[in-house]
């Protein structure tokens, strides 16, 4: 039986034979079998006197290490001459070598260590680069050492007779490793796979068999695997358990190893090499290698742990070299076999540089796994994985029946059927090429003879694997075929469909949120970049959310995002309608990309008219919404609808929410409410809202005139009285409307209309009187007073008073008119030319007065009118003081007795006395005020309320501040005010 070693470069193979000879082979690399020849370079006879049990190479020290007859020997790697025999190692059973890069004060050194097991003793030697730097270090353990495995550059896992220990070679510390079953430790018996001593252990104890060998191998990232009997234990480089489940071995392995990224085990009983995933522990491949007893995995390169050199398996007379397929081929093989869990796990273990588009391959594998979970009716797990993989929404939606997926229904089925046909058409090789066997020319014939009863199988590649007895996670369950999956989706209905749809909602909401990072609800892009950061979720690529690229290759990114958003929102609406009807309303009341045709059809079927109207409003499909409201609101509608949709109320409310850009649409659909209920219909134009106030008032007025003049009057009154519109045209329009109503009014209603007109003429100041006057006929009694108001506004007071005196013959209104003009003049004394003094006491005052005009009309009327003594005398009695004396007396006829003018003269005298008395009182009050202030200043405290006058003093402390600037006074100049407050002199001046 040979012992095997190889140089780390992988081009040399050292084989130690039972005869003590050493053979050196060169294994050539090539793409086919003929290129990959094995050449015997050299054979060293009598390399050892005894059987060569173990070989190892320390490349950096150019040293070949061998174990023979219980002794460790070192040889020159070039000439194979014996350097030395380490006598301290007499009785050695095994050894282990490791090489690592160490920084010594910034200088990188390659440090190699040799650990040798001699019964209970552990011996250690160290090389730095090519020099042996120290004598042997010795550590004694509690029992005999069976195996040695380097965990790190300075820590060694040692398999003892009944347990494992972790040895730190720098400080010579020994740590017990606690494991299940036969692994050893305090909790071993309680943690075994069979709740007690291992089955194999009982067999050995009962039948006197050998105690199983403790095995160990180093995995990636500082992890190690311990194996004894059928028990396994995963630990880290500190010896702590990783809490992973045991490998389901039925028979204890002969040897274990790790060839990136797979876990290897050799079963001598079965004569098979098993390849497993070290994460899922699933058996990927079982390769039959008859009479195989050991294998050798080269130490990884110090700078590249995943060199992937392959490994060697040795039998009694044969050595198999095992190479792995390319990693991309392995992934393809696993996916073709629908072993998605293993593909995902393998992709996670491999580094990015070893694969073409690792991220894309991993994402595709996760999508296929999610689709398989869906077919297994694990809907929540499926959607969670779709979300994690950032699946295109189309991928998940197409799995659902047409009630949810719409036009996408059947798309995934057709693609899967095509894939199944293409997979079936690929021919599978009948037989794999046998691995290369390292022999010399003398062994060729013997190898040929032994090949008849020995089966050599190829390298460890998943595609050539035999049937695996274990599967992980969902793969352990019955895998469904593509045809079964398609049929399962077609049969998806009832409660299963509701459950599946409910889980789809969460996926679609997540996709909708991601789309909103790129797209505004008006369809514009938020930013041009296709990749954005999303906090804890990392980066989001817009391409991951898009529809199939082959179907949208000719469209821009914005158009493709819009199509995806439309698909997501429409499908989410369908899902809500089926699984969560109450959530449909909030969806389309918010901005969305739902397909209006789909939403309209679904909501009409379910008679959710309110929700449909809200949706159409949100999508700005106002014409369709108003047509629906009109059809539902009319009495002759045959549609079964709720009571609140009957009548024009809902239409009016909808129209009130439309902005002025839809003015034409408002005019079109408001006719029906105005005909049914004019008061309600007018709420569209006169309601207290921004939309109503922003409508074009000219257009609204013209529109209402076409329908009804009364509606136009109501609208004019609203914009003038409520909105304070000062446009002269609107005021003129309203006056014209009042005049038309006045002409058309009957005897009973005329006074009311007339009063409304007069009130408006008096209150409004924004119409143009000269335009209104021609509308008022001179000889029309109904507009006499209106003409008087207009003439008064134009400043024609004599003509206005003539109407009151002669046409209306109403002296009280004439007097009221004069009073109003007088008050207006007093409030704005600069406007008219009349005397604005309240009382006239001078006989030489010749300034005209409005009362003087009225008096002249009474006493000097134009022909054919007669003088009116009584109103004239009454006017003199009431307002005589407001009339200039000279002009007034000139108007009084000589025939009028003085007795009748008594009231006039009495009023004049009283008014003059009143003015004189007022002046005297004001002067006296001013003198009193001056005396009082003078006394306060001069008399000071002797005067009640005084403040010591000019002799008063104020106290300025450090805390006192200026009352103006609120700063302390310090040494600044101050000023004392009469109320004893103190300020800076500068502040008082300012």
CSV table of N, CA and C in Angstrom, one decimal, residues 728-815:
chain,number,residue,atom,x,y,z
A,728,UNK,N,-66.0,96.5,-12.7
A,728,UNK,CA,-67.1,97.4,-13.0
A,728,UNK,C,-68.1,96.6,-13.9
A,729,UNK,N,-67.6,95.8,-14.8
A,729,UNK,CA,-68.5,95.1,-15.7
A,729,UNK,C,-69.5,94.2,-15.0
A,730,UNK,N,-69.1,93.5,-13.9
A,730,UNK,CA,-70.0,92.7,-13.2
A,730,UNK,C,-71.1,93.5,-12.4
A,731,UNK,N,-70.6,94.6,-11.9
A,731,UNK,CA,-71.6,95.5,-11.2
A,731,UNK,C,-72.6,96.0,-12.2
A,732,UNK,N,-72.2,96.4,-13.4
A,732,UNK,CA,-73.1,96.9,-14.4
A,732,UNK,C,-74.1,95.8,-14.9
A,733,UNK,N,-73.5,94.6,-15.0
A,733,UNK,CA,-74.4,93.4,-15.4
A,733,UNK,C,-75.5,93.2,-14.3
A,734,UNK,N,-75.1,93.3,-13.1
A,734,UNK,CA,-76.1,93.1,-12.0
A,734,UNK,C,-77.1,94.1,-12.0
A,735,UNK,N,-76.8,95.4,-12.3
A,735,UNK,CA,-77.8,96.5,-12.3
A,735,UNK,C,-78.7,96.2,-13.5
A,736,UNK,N,-78.1,95.8,-14.6
A,736,UNK,CA,-79.0,95.6,-15.8
A,736,UNK,C,-79.9,94.4,-15.5
A,737,UNK,N,-79.4,93.4,-14.8
A,737,UNK,CA,-80.3,92.3,-14.5
A,737,UNK,C,-81.5,92.7,-13.6
A,738,UNK,N,-81.1,93.6,-12.6
A,738,UNK,CA,-82.2,94.1,-11.7
A,738,UNK,C,-83.2,95.0,-12.5
A,739,UNK,N,-82.7,95.7,-13.4
A,739,UNK,CA,-83.6,96.6,-14.3
A,739,UNK,C,-84.6,95.7,-15.1
A,740,UNK,N,-84.0,94.6,-15.6
A,740,UNK,CA,-84.9,93.7,-16.4
A,740,UNK,C,-85.9,93.0,-15.5
A,741,UNK,N,-85.5,92.7,-14.3
A,741,UNK,CA,-86.4,92.1,-13.4
A,741,UNK,C,-87.5,93.1,-13.0
A,742,UNK,N,-87.1,94.4,-12.8
A,742,UNK,CA,-88.0,95.4,-12.5
A,742,UNK,C,-89.1,95.6,-13.5
A,743,UNK,N,-88.7,95.6,-14.8
A,743,UNK,CA,-89.6,95.7,-15.9
A,743,UNK,C,-90.6,94.5,-16.0
A,744,UNK,N,-90.1,93.4,-15.6
A,744,UNK,CA,-90.9,92.2,-15.8
A,744,UNK,C,-91.7,91.8,-14.5
A,745,UNK,N,-91.4,92.6,-13.4
A,745,UNK,CA,-92.1,92.3,-12.2
A,745,UNK,C,-93.5,92.7,-12.2
A,746,UNK,N,-94.4,92.0,-11.4
A,746,UNK,CA,-95.8,92.4,-11.3
A,746,UNK,C,-95.9,93.4,-10.1
A,747,UNK,N,-97.1,93.8,-9.9
A,747,UNK,CA,-97.4,94.9,-8.9
A,747,UNK,C,-96.9,94.5,-7.5
A,748,UNK,N,-97.0,93.2,-7.2
A,748,UNK,CA,-96.7,92.7,-5.8
A,748,UNK,C,-95.2,92.6,-5.6
A,749,UNK,N,-94.5,92.1,-6.6
A,749,UNK,CA,-93.1,91.9,-6.5
A,749,UNK,C,-92.2,93.1,-6.8
A,750,UNK,N,-92.8,94.1,-7.5
A,750,UNK,CA,-92.0,95.2,-7.9
A,750,UNK,C,-91.3,96.0,-6.8
A,751,UNK,N,-92.0,96.3,-5.7
A,751,UNK,CA,-91.4,97.0,-4.6
A,751,UNK,C,-90.1,96.3,-4.1
A,752,UNK,N,-90.2,95.0,-4.0
A,752,UNK,CA,-89.0,94.3,-3.5
A,752,UNK,C,-87.8,94.4,-4.5
A,753,UNK,N,-88.1,94.2,-5.8
A,753,UNK,CA,-87.0,94.3,-6.8
A,753,UNK,C,-86.5,95.8,-6.8
A,754,UNK,N,-87.4,96.7,-6.7
A,754,UNK,CA,-87.0,98.1,-6.7
A,754,UNK,C,-86.1,98.5,-5.5
A,755,UNK,N,-86.5,97.9,-4.3
A,755,UNK,CA,-85.7,98.2,-3.2
A,755,UNK,C,-84.3,97.5,-3.3
A,756,UNK,N,-84.2,96.3,-3.9
A,756,UNK,CA,-82.9,95.6,-4.1
A,756,UNK,C,-82.0,96.5,-5.0
A,757,UNK,N,-82.6,97.0,-6.1
A,757,UNK,CA,-81.9,97.8,-7.0
A,757,UNK,C,-81.3,99.1,-6.3
A,758,UNK,N,-82.2,99.8,-5.5
A,758,UNK,CA,-81.7,101.0,-4.9
A,758,UNK,C,-80.6,100.7,-3.9
A,759,UNK,N,-80.8,99.6,-3.1
A,759,UNK,CA,-79.8,99.3,-2.1
A,759,UNK,C,-78.4,99.0,-2.8
A,760,UNK,N,-78.5,98.3,-3.9
A,760,UNK,CA,-77.2,98.0,-4.6
A,760,UNK,C,-76.6,99.3,-5.1
A,761,UNK,N,-77.4,100.2,-5.7
A,761,UNK,CA,-76.9,101.4,-6.3
A,761,UNK,C,-76.2,102.3,-5.2
A,762,UNK,N,-76.8,102.3,-4.0
A,762,UNK,CA,-76.2,103.1,-2.9
A,762,UNK,C,-75.0,102.4,-2.3
A,763,UNK,N,-74.9,101.1,-2.2
A,763,UNK,CA,-73.8,100.4,-1.6
A,763,UNK,C,-72.6,100.3,-2.5
A,764,UNK,N,-72.9,100.0,-3.8
A,764,UNK,CA,-71.8,99.8,-4.7
A,764,UNK,C,-71.1,101.1,-5.1
A,765,UNK,N,-69.8,101.1,-5.2
A,765,UNK,CA,-69.0,102.2,-5.6
A,765,UNK,C,-68.2,101.9,-6.8
A,766,UNK,N,-68.4,100.7,-7.5
A,766,UNK,CA,-67.5,100.2,-8.5
A,766,UNK,C,-68.2,100.2,-9.9
A,767,UNK,N,-69.4,100.6,-10.0
A,767,UNK,CA,-70.0,100.7,-11.4
A,767,UNK,C,-69.7,102.1,-11.9
A,768,UNK,N,-69.8,102.3,-13.2
A,768,UNK,CA,-69.6,103.5,-13.9
A,768,UNK,C,-71.0,104.2,-14.1
A,769,UNK,N,-71.2,105.3,-13.3
A,769,UNK,CA,-72.5,105.9,-13.4
A,769,UNK,C,-72.9,106.4,-14.7
A,770,UNK,N,-72.0,106.9,-15.5
A,770,UNK,CA,-72.3,107.5,-16.8
A,770,UNK,C,-72.8,106.4,-17.8
A,771,UNK,N,-72.4,105.1,-17.5
A,771,UNK,CA,-72.9,104.0,-18.3
A,771,UNK,C,-74.3,103.5,-17.8
A,772,UNK,N,-74.6,103.7,-16.6
A,772,UNK,CA,-75.9,103.3,-16.0
A,772,UNK,C,-77.0,104.3,-16.4
A,773,UNK,N,-76.7,105.6,-16.3
A,773,UNK,CA,-77.7,106.6,-16.5
A,773,UNK,C,-78.5,106.4,-17.8
A,774,UNK,N,-77.9,106.1,-18.9
A,774,UNK,CA,-78.7,105.9,-20.1
A,774,UNK,C,-79.7,104.7,-20.0
A,775,UNK,N,-79.5,103.8,-19.1
A,775,UNK,CA,-80.4,102.7,-19.0
A,775,UNK,C,-81.7,103.1,-18.2
A,776,UNK,N,-81.6,104.2,-17.5
A,776,UNK,CA,-82.8,104.7,-16.7
A,776,UNK,C,-83.6,105.8,-17.5
A,777,UNK,N,-84.7,105.4,-17.8
A,777,UNK,CA,-85.6,106.3,-18.6
A,777,UNK,C,-86.0,107.5,-17.7
A,778,UNK,N,-85.9,108.7,-18.3
A,778,UNK,CA,-86.2,109.9,-17.6
A,778,UNK,C,-87.7,109.9,-17.0
A,779,UNK,N,-88.6,109.5,-17.7
A,779,UNK,CA,-90.0,109.6,-17.3
A,779,UNK,C,-90.6,108.3,-16.8
A,780,UNK,N,-89.8,107.4,-16.4
A,780,UNK,CA,-90.2,106.1,-15.9
A,780,UNK,C,-90.3,106.3,-14.3
A,781,UNK,N,-91.5,106.3,-13.7
A,781,UNK,CA,-91.6,106.5,-12.3
A,781,UNK,C,-90.9,105.4,-11.5
A,782,UNK,N,-90.7,104.2,-12.1
A,782,UNK,CA,-90.1,103.1,-11.3
A,782,UNK,C,-88.6,103.4,-11.1
A,783,UNK,N,-88.0,104.3,-11.9
A,783,UNK,CA,-86.5,104.5,-11.8
A,783,UNK,C,-86.2,105.9,-11.4
A,784,UNK,N,-87.2,106.7,-10.9
A,784,UNK,CA,-86.9,108.0,-10.5
A,784,UNK,C,-85.8,108.1,-9.4
A,785,UNK,N,-86.0,107.3,-8.4
A,785,UNK,CA,-85.1,107.4,-7.3
A,785,UNK,C,-83.7,106.8,-7.7
A,786,UNK,N,-83.8,105.8,-8.6
A,786,UNK,CA,-82.5,105.2,-9.1
A,786,UNK,C,-81.7,106.3,-9.9
A,787,UNK,N,-82.5,107.1,-10.7
A,787,UNK,CA,-81.8,108.2,-11.4
A,787,UNK,C,-81.2,109.2,-10.5
A,788,UNK,N,-81.9,109.5,-9.4
A,788,UNK,CA,-81.4,110.4,-8.4
A,788,UNK,C,-80.1,110.0,-7.8
A,789,UNK,N,-80.0,108.7,-7.5
A,789,UNK,CA,-78.8,108.1,-6.9
A,789,UNK,C,-77.7,108.2,-7.9
A,790,UNK,N,-77.9,107.9,-9.2
A,790,UNK,CA,-76.9,107.9,-10.2
A,790,UNK,C,-76.4,109.3,-10.4
A,791,UNK,N,-77.4,110.3,-10.5
A,791,UNK,CA,-77.0,111.7,-10.6
A,791,UNK,C,-76.2,112.2,-9.4
A,792,UNK,N,-76.6,111.7,-8.3
A,792,UNK,CA,-75.8,112.1,-7.1
A,792,UNK,C,-74.4,111.6,-7.1
A,793,UNK,N,-74.2,110.4,-7.6
A,793,UNK,CA,-72.9,109.8,-7.7
A,793,UNK,C,-72.0,110.6,-8.7
A,794,UNK,N,-72.7,111.2,-9.7
A,794,UNK,CA,-72.0,112.0,-10.7
A,794,UNK,C,-71.8,113.4,-10.3
A,795,UNK,N,-72.3,113.8,-9.1
A,795,UNK,CA,-72.1,115.1,-8.6
A,795,UNK,C,-73.2,116.1,-9.0
A,796,UNK,N,-74.2,115.6,-9.7
A,796,UNK,CA,-75.3,116.5,-10.1
A,796,UNK,C,-76.4,116.5,-9.1
A,797,UNK,N,-76.1,117.2,-7.9
A,797,UNK,CA,-77.0,117.2,-6.8
A,797,UNK,C,-78.3,117.9,-7.0
A,798,UNK,N,-78.2,119.0,-7.8
A,798,UNK,CA,-79.4,119.8,-8.1
A,798,UNK,C,-80.4,118.9,-8.8
A,799,UNK,N,-79.9,118.2,-9.8
A,799,UNK,CA,-80.8,117.3,-10.6
A,799,UNK,C,-81.4,116.2,-9.7
A,800,UNK,N,-80.5,115.7,-8.9
A,800,UNK,CA,-81.0,114.6,-8.0
A,800,UNK,C,-82.0,115.1,-7.1
A,801,UNK,N,-81.8,116.3,-6.4
A,801,UNK,CA,-82.8,116.8,-5.5
A,801,UNK,C,-84.1,117.2,-6.2
A,802,UNK,N,-83.9,117.6,-7.5
A,802,UNK,CA,-85.1,118.0,-8.3
A,802,UNK,C,-86.1,116.8,-8.4
A,803,UNK,N,-85.4,115.6,-8.6
A,803,UNK,CA,-86.2,114.4,-8.7
A,803,UNK,C,-86.9,114.1,-7.4
A,804,UNK,N,-86.2,114.2,-6.2
A,804,UNK,CA,-86.9,114.0,-4.9
A,804,UNK,C,-88.0,115.0,-4.7
A,805,UNK,N,-87.7,116.3,-5.0
A,805,UNK,CA,-88.7,117.4,-4.7
A,805,UNK,C,-89.9,117.4,-5.6
A,806,UNK,N,-89.6,117.3,-6.9
A,806,UNK,CA,-90.7,117.5,-7.9
A,806,UNK,C,-91.3,116.3,-8.4
A,807,UNK,N,-90.4,115.2,-8.7
A,807,UNK,CA,-91.0,114.0,-9.3
A,807,UNK,C,-91.5,113.1,-8.2
A,808,UNK,N,-90.7,112.9,-7.2
A,808,UNK,CA,-91.2,112.0,-6.1
A,808,UNK,C,-92.0,112.7,-5.1
A,809,UNK,N,-91.8,114.1,-5.0
A,809,UNK,CA,-92.5,114.9,-4.0
A,809,UNK,C,-92.4,114.3,-2.6
A,810,UNK,N,-91.1,114.0,-2.3
A,810,UNK,CA,-90.8,113.4,-1.0
A,810,UNK,C,-89.7,114.2,-0.3
A,811,UNK,N,-90.1,115.2,0.5
A,811,UNK,CA,-89.2,116.0,1.2
A,811,UNK,C,-88.3,115.3,2.2
A,812,UNK,N,-88.8,114.3,2.8
A,812,UNK,CA,-88.0,113.5,3.8
A,812,UNK,C,-86.8,112.8,3.1
A,813,UNK,N,-87.1,112.3,1.9
A,813,UNK,CA,-86.0,111.6,1.1
A,813,UNK,C,-85.0,112.7,0.6
A,814,UNK,N,-85.5,113.9,0.3
A,814,UNK,CA,-84.6,114.9,-0.1
A,814,UNK,C,-83.7,115.3,1.0
A,815,UNK,N,-84.3,115.5,2.2
A,815,UNK,CA,-83.5,115.9,3.4
A,815,UNK,C,-82.5,114.8,3.7
